[in-house]
mmCIF file with all atom_site columns, C-alpha atoms in Angstrom:
data_model
loop_
_atom_site.group_PDB
_atom_site.id
_atom_site.type_symbol
_atom_site.label_atom_id
_atom_site.label_alt_id
_atom_site.label_comp_id
_atom_site.label_asym_id
_atom_site.label_entity_id
_atom_site.label_seq_id
_atom_site.pdbx_PDB_ins_code
_atom_site.Cartn_x
_atom_site.Cartn_y
_atom_site.Cartn_z
_atom_site.occupancy
_atom_site.B_iso_or_equiv
_atom_site.pdbx_formal_charge
_atom_site.auth_seq_id
_atom_site.auth_comp_id
_atom_site.auth_asym_id
_atom_site.auth_atom_id
_atom_site.pdbx_PDB_model_num
ATOM 1   C CA . MET A 1 1   ? 24.813  11.772  14.689  1.00 50.00 ? 1   MET A CA 1
ATOM 2   C CA . ASN A 1 2   ? 22.152  11.362  11.907  1.00 58.00 ? 2   ASN A CA 1
ATOM 3   C CA . ALA A 1 3   ? 18.220  11.705  12.650  1.00 69.00 ? 3   ALA A CA 1
ATOM 4   C CA . VAL A 1 4   ? 16.200  9.037   11.507  1.00 76.00 ? 4   VAL A CA 1
ATOM 5   C CA . ARG A 1 5   ? 13.170  10.318  8.923   1.00 86.00 ? 5   ARG A CA 1
ATOM 6   C CA . PRO A 1 6   ? 9.706   9.848   10.134  1.00 92.00 ? 6   PRO A CA 1
ATOM 7   C CA . LEU A 1 7   ? 8.482   6.627   8.058   1.00 96.00 ? 7   LEU A CA 1
ATOM 8   C CA . THR A 1 8   ? 6.544   8.133   4.917   1.00 98.00 ? 8   THR A CA 1
ATOM 9   C CA . ARG A 1 9   ? 3.625   6.553   2.486   1.00 98.00 ? 9   ARG A CA 1
ATOM 10  C CA . ALA A 1 10  ? 5.103   5.370   -0.723  1.00 98.00 ? 10  ALA A CA 1
ATOM 11  C CA . ILE A 1 11  ? 3.156   3.961   -3.659  1.00 98.00 ? 11  ILE A CA 1
ATOM 12  C CA . LEU A 1 12  ? 5.400   1.680   -5.599  1.00 98.00 ? 12  LEU A CA 1
ATOM 13  C CA . ALA A 1 13  ? 4.052   0.163   -9.301  1.00 98.00 ? 13  ALA A CA 1
ATOM 14  C CA . LEU A 1 14  ? 5.877   -3.294  -10.849 1.00 97.00 ? 14  LEU A CA 1
ATOM 15  C CA . GLY A 1 15  ? 5.530   -4.048  -14.343 1.00 93.00 ? 15  GLY A CA 1
ATOM 16  C CA . SER A 1 16  ? 7.046   -7.081  -15.765 1.00 94.00 ? 16  SER A CA 1
ATOM 17  C CA . ASN A 1 17  ? 6.312   -8.678  -19.541 1.00 91.00 ? 17  ASN A CA 1
ATOM 18  C CA . LEU A 1 18  ? 9.492   -10.028 -20.157 1.00 89.00 ? 18  LEU A CA 1
ATOM 19  C CA . GLY A 1 19  ? 10.717  -13.778 -18.680 1.00 89.00 ? 19  GLY A CA 1
ATOM 20  C CA . GLU A 1 20  ? 8.953   -15.508 -15.959 1.00 91.00 ? 20  GLU A CA 1
ATOM 21  C CA . ARG A 1 21  ? 6.983   -12.541 -14.876 1.00 92.00 ? 21  ARG A CA 1
ATOM 22  C CA . LYS A 1 22  ? 5.059   -14.066 -11.871 1.00 92.00 ? 22  LYS A CA 1
ATOM 23  C CA . GLY A 1 23  ? 8.321   -15.030 -10.016 1.00 93.00 ? 23  GLY A CA 1
ATOM 24  C CA . THR A 1 24  ? 9.902   -11.865 -11.259 1.00 94.00 ? 24  THR A CA 1
ATOM 25  C CA . LEU A 1 25  ? 7.054   -9.831  -9.289  1.00 96.00 ? 25  LEU A CA 1
ATOM 26  C CA . GLN A 1 26  ? 7.142   -12.104 -6.128  1.00 95.00 ? 26  GLN A CA 1
ATOM 27  C CA . SER A 1 27  ? 11.139  -11.493 -6.223  1.00 96.00 ? 27  SER A CA 1
ATOM 28  C CA . ALA A 1 28  ? 10.883  -8.013  -6.412  1.00 96.00 ? 28  ALA A CA 1
ATOM 29  C CA . VAL A 1 29  ? 8.528   -7.166  -3.515  1.00 97.00 ? 29  VAL A CA 1
ATOM 30  C CA . ALA A 1 30  ? 10.486  -9.055  -1.352  1.00 97.00 ? 30  ALA A CA 1
ATOM 31  C CA . GLU A 1 31  ? 13.474  -7.556  -2.653  1.00 96.00 ? 31  GLU A CA 1
ATOM 32  C CA . LEU A 1 32  ? 12.142  -3.779  -2.194  1.00 97.00 ? 32  LEU A CA 1
ATOM 33  C CA . VAL A 1 33  ? 11.035  -4.532  1.855   1.00 97.00 ? 33  VAL A CA 1
ATOM 34  C CA . ASP A 1 34  ? 14.197  -6.506  1.945   1.00 95.00 ? 34  ASP A CA 1
ATOM 35  C CA . ARG A 1 35  ? 15.875  -3.547  3.729   1.00 94.00 ? 35  ARG A CA 1
ATOM 36  C CA . PRO A 1 36  ? 14.915  -2.283  7.690   1.00 95.00 ? 36  PRO A CA 1
ATOM 37  C CA . GLU A 1 37  ? 14.332  1.272   6.189   1.00 97.00 ? 37  GLU A CA 1
ATOM 38  C CA . VAL A 1 38  ? 11.354  -0.319  3.735   1.00 98.00 ? 38  VAL A CA 1
ATOM 39  C CA . ARG A 1 39  ? 8.215   -1.680  5.168   1.00 97.00 ? 39  ARG A CA 1
ATOM 40  C CA . LEU A 1 40  ? 5.508   -3.222  3.052   1.00 98.00 ? 40  LEU A CA 1
ATOM 41  C CA . GLN A 1 41  ? 1.878   -2.454  4.094   1.00 98.00 ? 41  GLN A CA 1
ATOM 42  C CA . ASN A 1 42  ? -0.245  -3.445  1.305   1.00 98.00 ? 42  ASN A CA 1
ATOM 43  C CA . VAL A 1 43  ? -0.179  -5.855  -1.781  1.00 97.00 ? 43  VAL A CA 1
ATOM 44  C CA . SER A 1 44  ? -2.680  -4.926  -4.996  1.00 97.00 ? 44  SER A CA 1
ATOM 45  C CA . PRO A 1 45  ? -4.189  -7.653  -7.091  1.00 96.00 ? 45  PRO A CA 1
ATOM 46  C CA . VAL A 1 46  ? -1.941  -8.709  -9.827  1.00 96.00 ? 46  VAL A CA 1
ATOM 47  C CA . VAL A 1 47  ? -3.511  -7.867  -13.235 1.00 96.00 ? 47  VAL A CA 1
ATOM 48  C CA . THR A 1 48  ? -2.992  -8.575  -17.113 1.00 93.00 ? 48  THR A CA 1
ATOM 49  C CA . THR A 1 49  ? -2.152  -5.775  -19.089 1.00 89.00 ? 49  THR A CA 1
ATOM 50  C CA . LYS A 1 50  ? -2.042  -4.755  -22.675 1.00 84.00 ? 50  LYS A CA 1
ATOM 51  C CA . PRO A 1 51  ? 1.473   -2.802  -23.021 1.00 83.00 ? 51  PRO A CA 1
ATOM 52  C CA . VAL A 1 52  ? 0.980   1.017   -23.080 1.00 77.00 ? 52  VAL A CA 1
ATOM 53  C CA . GLY A 1 53  ? 3.136   3.131   -25.813 1.00 71.00 ? 53  GLY A CA 1
ATOM 54  C CA . GLY A 1 54  ? 6.421   1.594   -26.650 1.00 64.00 ? 54  GLY A CA 1
ATOM 55  C CA . PRO A 1 55  ? 6.938   -0.342  -29.907 1.00 63.00 ? 55  PRO A CA 1
ATOM 56  C CA . GLU A 1 56  ? 3.941   -3.327  -31.029 1.00 73.00 ? 56  GLU A CA 1
ATOM 57  C CA . GLY A 1 57  ? 4.246   -6.586  -30.309 1.00 72.00 ? 57  GLY A CA 1
ATOM 58  C CA . GLN A 1 58  ? 5.534   -6.466  -26.888 1.00 82.00 ? 58  GLN A CA 1
ATOM 59  C CA . PRO A 1 59  ? 3.769   -9.387  -24.603 1.00 87.00 ? 59  PRO A CA 1
ATOM 60  C CA . ASP A 1 60  ? 1.419   -8.555  -22.127 1.00 89.00 ? 60  ASP A CA 1
ATOM 61  C CA . PHE A 1 61  ? 1.984   -7.073  -18.947 1.00 89.00 ? 61  PHE A CA 1
ATOM 62  C CA . LEU A 1 62  ? 1.877   -8.339  -15.507 1.00 95.00 ? 62  LEU A CA 1
ATOM 63  C CA . ASN A 1 63  ? 1.370   -5.094  -12.980 1.00 95.00 ? 63  ASN A CA 1
ATOM 64  C CA . MET A 1 64  ? 0.466   -4.758  -9.409  1.00 97.00 ? 64  MET A CA 1
ATOM 65  C CA . VAL A 1 65  ? 1.389   -2.000  -6.770  1.00 98.00 ? 65  VAL A CA 1
ATOM 66  C CA . ILE A 1 66  ? 2.227   -2.179  -3.160  1.00 98.00 ? 66  ILE A CA 1
ATOM 67  C CA . ALA A 1 67  ? 2.428   0.409   -0.610  1.00 98.00 ? 67  ALA A CA 1
ATOM 68  C CA . VAL A 1 68  ? 5.557   0.384   2.210   1.00 98.00 ? 68  VAL A CA 1
ATOM 69  C CA . ASP A 1 69  ? 6.224   2.805   4.842   1.00 98.00 ? 69  ASP A CA 1
ATOM 70  C CA . THR A 1 70  ? 10.011  3.821   4.393   1.00 98.00 ? 70  THR A CA 1
ATOM 71  C CA . THR A 1 71  ? 12.181  5.938   6.279   1.00 97.00 ? 71  THR A CA 1
ATOM 72  C CA . LEU A 1 72  ? 14.419  6.298   2.965   1.00 97.00 ? 72  LEU A CA 1
ATOM 73  C CA . ALA A 1 73  ? 14.163  9.672   1.157   1.00 96.00 ? 73  ALA A CA 1
ATOM 74  C CA . PRO A 1 74  ? 12.876  9.602   -1.968  1.00 97.00 ? 74  PRO A CA 1
ATOM 75  C CA . GLU A 1 75  ? 16.104  9.947   -3.868  1.00 97.00 ? 75  GLU A CA 1
ATOM 76  C CA . GLU A 1 76  ? 17.378  6.674   -1.923  1.00 97.00 ? 76  GLU A CA 1
ATOM 77  C CA . LEU A 1 77  ? 13.940  4.851   -2.420  1.00 98.00 ? 77  LEU A CA 1
ATOM 78  C CA . LEU A 1 78  ? 14.768  5.600   -6.496  1.00 97.00 ? 78  LEU A CA 1
ATOM 79  C CA . ALA A 1 79  ? 18.282  4.076   -5.980  1.00 97.00 ? 79  ALA A CA 1
ATOM 80  C CA . HIS A 1 80  ? 17.035  1.074   -4.337  1.00 97.00 ? 80  HIS A CA 1
ATOM 81  C CA . CYS A 1 81  ? 14.276  0.400   -6.741  1.00 96.00 ? 81  CYS A CA 1
ATOM 82  C CA . GLN A 1 82  ? 16.565  0.799   -9.716  1.00 95.00 ? 82  GLN A CA 1
ATOM 83  C CA . VAL A 1 83  ? 18.944  -1.676  -7.636  1.00 95.00 ? 83  VAL A CA 1
ATOM 84  C CA . VAL A 1 84  ? 16.316  -4.275  -7.718  1.00 96.00 ? 84  VAL A CA 1
ATOM 85  C CA . GLU A 1 85  ? 15.498  -3.804  -10.947 1.00 92.00 ? 85  GLU A CA 1
ATOM 86  C CA . LEU A 1 86  ? 18.675  -4.244  -12.415 1.00 90.00 ? 86  LEU A CA 1
ATOM 87  C CA . ALA A 1 87  ? 19.184  -7.223  -10.452 1.00 90.00 ? 87  ALA A CA 1
ATOM 88  C CA . HIS A 1 88  ? 16.240  -8.388  -12.582 1.00 85.00 ? 88  HIS A CA 1
ATOM 89  C CA . HIS A 1 89  ? 18.240  -7.395  -15.653 1.00 72.00 ? 89  HIS A CA 1
ATOM 90  C CA . ARG A 1 90  ? 16.313  -4.699  -16.463 1.00 62.00 ? 90  ARG A CA 1
ATOM 91  C CA . THR A 1 91  ? 17.748  -2.665  -19.400 1.00 61.00 ? 91  THR A CA 1
ATOM 92  C CA . ARG A 1 92  ? 16.551  0.512   -20.915 1.00 57.00 ? 92  ARG A CA 1
ATOM 93  C CA . ASP A 1 93  ? 17.193  0.208   -24.478 1.00 63.00 ? 93  ASP A CA 1
ATOM 94  C CA . VAL A 1 94  ? 13.779  1.696   -25.863 1.00 54.00 ? 94  VAL A CA 1
ATOM 95  C CA . ARG A 1 95  ? 11.699  3.273   -24.229 1.00 56.00 ? 95  ARG A CA 1
ATOM 96  C CA . TRP A 1 96  ? 8.690   2.038   -22.906 1.00 53.00 ? 96  TRP A CA 1
ATOM 97  C CA . GLY A 1 97  ? 9.844   -1.259  -24.480 1.00 59.00 ? 97  GLY A CA 1
ATOM 98  C CA . ALA A 1 98  ? 9.930   -4.930  -23.327 1.00 72.00 ? 98  ALA A CA 1
ATOM 99  C CA . ARG A 1 99  ? 10.879  -4.837  -19.622 1.00 81.00 ? 99  ARG A CA 1
ATOM 100 C CA . THR A 1 100 ? 11.891  -8.354  -17.016 1.00 85.00 ? 100 THR A CA 1
ATOM 101 C CA . LEU A 1 101 ? 10.664  -5.787  -14.338 1.00 93.00 ? 101 LEU A CA 1
ATOM 102 C CA . ASP A 1 102 ? 9.613   -2.042  -14.302 1.00 92.00 ? 102 ASP A CA 1
ATOM 103 C CA . VAL A 1 103 ? 9.270   -0.594  -10.837 1.00 96.00 ? 103 VAL A CA 1
ATOM 104 C CA . ASP A 1 104 ? 8.078   3.189   -10.274 1.00 95.00 ? 104 ASP A CA 1
ATOM 105 C CA . ILE A 1 105 ? 7.412   5.382   -7.570  1.00 98.00 ? 105 ILE A CA 1
ATOM 106 C CA . ILE A 1 106 ? 3.934   6.758   -7.673  1.00 98.00 ? 106 ILE A CA 1
ATOM 107 C CA . THR A 1 107 ? 3.722   8.568   -5.042  1.00 98.00 ? 107 THR A CA 1
ATOM 108 C CA . TYR A 1 108 ? 5.893   9.594   -1.838  1.00 98.00 ? 108 TYR A CA 1
ATOM 109 C CA . GLY A 1 109 ? 3.604   10.819  1.318   1.00 97.00 ? 109 GLY A CA 1
ATOM 110 C CA . ASP A 1 110 ? 2.325   14.253  -0.522  1.00 95.00 ? 110 ASP A CA 1
ATOM 111 C CA . VAL A 1 111 ? 5.526   15.056  -1.988  1.00 96.00 ? 111 VAL A CA 1
ATOM 112 C CA . VAL A 1 112 ? 5.172   17.557  -5.300  1.00 96.00 ? 112 VAL A CA 1
ATOM 113 C CA . SER A 1 113 ? 8.400   17.878  -7.393  1.00 95.00 ? 113 SER A CA 1
ATOM 114 C CA . ALA A 1 114 ? 9.039   18.305  -11.044 1.00 95.00 ? 114 ALA A CA 1
ATOM 115 C CA . ASP A 1 115 ? 12.642  16.750  -10.681 1.00 94.00 ? 115 ASP A CA 1
ATOM 116 C CA . PRO A 1 116 ? 13.327  15.805  -13.547 1.00 92.00 ? 116 PRO A CA 1
ATOM 117 C CA . VAL A 1 117 ? 14.925  12.638  -12.264 1.00 92.00 ? 117 VAL A CA 1
ATOM 118 C CA . LEU A 1 118 ? 11.850  11.661  -9.836  1.00 96.00 ? 118 LEU A CA 1
ATOM 119 C CA . THR A 1 119 ? 8.732   13.581  -10.752 1.00 96.00 ? 119 THR A CA 1
ATOM 120 C CA . LEU A 1 120 ? 6.272   13.460  -7.743  1.00 97.00 ? 120 LEU A CA 1
ATOM 121 C CA . PRO A 1 121 ? 3.681   12.185  -7.697  1.00 97.00 ? 121 PRO A CA 1
ATOM 122 C CA . HIS A 1 122 ? 4.840   9.933   -10.983 1.00 94.00 ? 122 HIS A CA 1
ATOM 123 C CA . PRO A 1 123 ? 3.561   12.344  -14.495 1.00 93.00 ? 123 PRO A CA 1
ATOM 124 C CA . ARG A 1 124 ? 1.668   9.896   -16.613 1.00 92.00 ? 124 ARG A CA 1
ATOM 125 C CA . ALA A 1 125 ? -0.011  7.886   -13.375 1.00 96.00 ? 125 ALA A CA 1
ATOM 126 C CA . ALA A 1 126 ? -3.527  9.505   -12.976 1.00 95.00 ? 126 ALA A CA 1
ATOM 127 C CA . GLY A 1 127 ? -3.642  8.628   -17.050 1.00 94.00 ? 127 GLY A CA 1
ATOM 128 C CA . ARG A 1 128 ? -2.738  4.923   -16.887 1.00 94.00 ? 128 ARG A CA 1
ATOM 129 C CA . ALA A 1 129 ? -5.063  2.276   -15.154 1.00 95.00 ? 129 ALA A CA 1
ATOM 130 C CA . PHE A 1 130 ? -2.274  -0.135  -15.135 1.00 94.00 ? 130 PHE A CA 1
ATOM 131 C CA . VAL A 1 131 ? -1.726  1.264   -11.848 1.00 96.00 ? 131 VAL A CA 1
ATOM 132 C CA . LEU A 1 132 ? -4.783  3.223   -10.753 1.00 97.00 ? 132 LEU A CA 1
ATOM 133 C CA . TYR A 1 133 ? -6.753  -0.052  -10.972 1.00 97.00 ? 133 TYR A CA 1
ATOM 134 C CA . PRO A 1 134 ? -4.025  -2.064  -9.347  1.00 97.00 ? 134 PRO A CA 1
ATOM 135 C CA . TRP A 1 135 ? -4.164  0.467   -6.245  1.00 98.00 ? 135 TRP A CA 1
ATOM 136 C CA . SER A 1 136 ? -7.521  0.879   -6.492  1.00 97.00 ? 136 SER A CA 1
ATOM 137 C CA . LEU A 1 137 ? -8.494  -2.911  -5.498  1.00 96.00 ? 137 LEU A CA 1
ATOM 138 C CA . MET A 1 138 ? -5.831  -2.827  -2.769  1.00 97.00 ? 138 MET A CA 1
ATOM 139 C CA . ASP A 1 139 ? -7.041  0.482   -1.719  1.00 97.00 ? 139 ASP A CA 1
ATOM 140 C CA . PRO A 1 140 ? -10.529 1.507   -2.342  1.00 96.00 ? 140 PRO A CA 1
ATOM 141 C CA . SER A 1 141 ? -10.439 5.168   -0.426  1.00 97.00 ? 141 SER A CA 1
ATOM 142 C CA . ALA A 1 142 ? -6.902  6.228   -2.557  1.00 97.00 ? 142 ALA A CA 1
ATOM 143 C CA . THR A 1 143 ? -6.243  9.993   -4.108  1.00 97.00 ? 143 THR A CA 1
ATOM 144 C CA . LEU A 1 144 ? -3.920  11.206  -6.372  1.00 96.00 ? 144 LEU A CA 1
ATOM 145 C CA . ALA A 1 145 ? -3.840  15.125  -6.523  1.00 91.00 ? 145 ALA A CA 1
ATOM 146 C CA . GLY A 1 146 ? -6.907  15.249  -4.678  1.00 94.00 ? 146 GLY A CA 1
ATOM 147 C CA . GLN A 1 147 ? -9.259  12.262  -7.105  1.00 96.00 ? 147 GLN A CA 1
ATOM 148 C CA . SER A 1 148 ? -10.193 9.161   -6.183  1.00 97.00 ? 148 SER A CA 1
ATOM 149 C CA . VAL A 1 149 ? -8.046  6.894   -8.092  1.00 97.00 ? 149 VAL A CA 1
ATOM 150 C CA . ALA A 1 150 ? -10.606 4.273   -8.816  1.00 97.00 ? 150 ALA A CA 1
ATOM 151 C CA . GLU A 1 151 ? -12.647 7.198   -10.823 1.00 97.00 ? 151 GLU A CA 1
ATOM 152 C CA . LEU A 1 152 ? -9.229  8.026   -12.501 1.00 97.00 ? 152 LEU A CA 1
ATOM 153 C CA . ALA A 1 153 ? -8.796  4.267   -12.953 1.00 96.00 ? 153 ALA A CA 1
ATOM 154 C CA . ALA A 1 154 ? -12.152 4.234   -15.165 1.00 96.00 ? 154 ALA A CA 1
ATOM 155 C CA . ALA A 1 155 ? -11.304 7.207   -17.065 1.00 96.00 ? 155 ALA A CA 1
ATOM 156 C CA . ALA A 1 156 ? -7.765  5.861   -18.481 1.00 95.00 ? 156 ALA A CA 1
ATOM 157 C CA . PRO A 1 157 ? -7.933  5.170   -22.071 1.00 93.00 ? 157 PRO A CA 1
ATOM 158 C CA . ASP A 1 158 ? -6.033  1.613   -20.988 1.00 92.00 ? 158 ASP A CA 1
ATOM 159 C CA . MET A 1 159 ? -8.638  0.097   -18.658 1.00 93.00 ? 159 MET A CA 1
ATOM 160 C CA . PRO A 1 160 ? -10.426 -1.904  -21.669 1.00 90.00 ? 160 PRO A CA 1
ATOM 161 C CA . GLY A 1 161 ? -7.568  -3.775  -21.800 1.00 83.00 ? 161 GLY A CA 1
ATOM 162 C CA . ILE A 1 162 ? -7.122  -5.083  -18.054 1.00 91.00 ? 162 ILE A CA 1
ATOM 163 C CA . ALA A 1 163 ? -8.282  -8.104  -16.610 1.00 90.00 ? 163 ALA A CA 1
ATOM 164 C CA . HIS A 1 164 ? -7.471  -9.989  -13.337 1.00 87.00 ? 164 HIS A CA 1
ATOM 165 C CA . ALA A 1 165 ? -4.587  -12.159 -13.483 1.00 80.00 ? 165 ALA A CA 1
ATOM 166 C CA . GLN A 1 166 ? -4.935  -15.967 -12.398 1.00 64.00 ? 166 GLN A CA 1
ATOM 167 C CA . ASP A 1 167 ? -6.214  -16.020 -8.489  1.00 45.00 ? 167 ASP A CA 1
ATOM 168 C CA . GLY A 1 168 ? -3.095  -16.062 -5.603  1.00 40.00 ? 168 GLY A CA 1
ATOM 169 C CA . LEU A 1 169 ? -0.604  -15.147 -8.019  1.00 41.00 ? 169 LEU A CA 1
ATOM 170 C CA . LEU A 1 170 ? 0.772   -12.926 -5.133  1.00 40.00 ? 170 LEU A CA 1
ATOM 171 C CA . ALA A 1 171 ? -1.032  -14.075 -2.563  1.00 36.00 ? 171 ALA A CA 1
ATOM 172 C CA . HIS A 1 172 ? 0.388   -12.923 0.940   1.00 35.00 ? 172 HIS A CA 1
ATOM 173 C CA . ASP A 1 173 ? -0.405  -11.690 4.491   1.00 32.00 ? 173 ASP A CA 1
ATOM 174 C CA . SER A 1 174 ? -0.059  -8.183  4.770   1.00 33.00 ? 174 SER A CA 1
ATOM 175 C CA . ALA A 1 175 ? -0.800  -8.232  8.615   1.00 31.00 ? 175 ALA A CA 1
ATOM 176 C CA . ALA A 1 176 ? 2.168   -10.706 8.611   1.00 33.00 ? 176 ALA A CA 1
ATOM 177 C CA . ALA A 1 177 ? 4.436   -8.039  6.690   1.00 34.00 ? 177 ALA A CA 1
ATOM 178 C CA . ALA A 1 178 ? 3.341   -5.073  8.882   1.00 36.00 ? 178 ALA A CA 1
ATOM 179 C CA . GLU A 1 179 ? 5.430   -7.361  11.404  1.00 35.00 ? 179 GLU A CA 1
#
C-alpha cells in the first residue's frame, strides 16, 4: 500500500501572450487544481507584462501566480503542469517565444534541486518581476531564497514594464477554493 505524501506548498507562475489570454489563464487555473492531489490556496492579481528575452515583436503577456498545496512529488507536479500546457496547445519551438500558456514551478516547499529537468527554486525567478510582483501582491510576506519577494520585484529589470490588468480579470474566492 502506497503512503500518501504530505501536503507541500508550491508556487506556480502562469503566463500567456497568444490567443484568448484571459480565458486561457482562467481555464488553466481550474485545470491545474482539478485533481484531488492539488488544492488551490491563493491566486494573485493578473498583470500585463512586456516579453522578457526571446524574439522581438511578441505580444504582451498576462501573468499571474497561484499557491497550491499538493501531495504530488515535484516531478509529478511538473508533468501535470505540462499536460495542462499541452491542452492549451503549448508548443516549444522557440525558447522564450510567444506561447498560449506557460506554467512554471517557482518553488516546491523548501526543496532545492539543481536537476536540469526541474531546478528548484526556479533558476531565473529571483530576477523576473513578472513572477515576483504578482506573487508579492498575493503574499506580501513571501520570500524566495531568504529574500523578500516584494524587494526582489522592485529591483528586477522588467519591473517598469508591468501594469495591472483589468480589475476582476480572474476574480476568485480563495476561501471557496480551499474547501
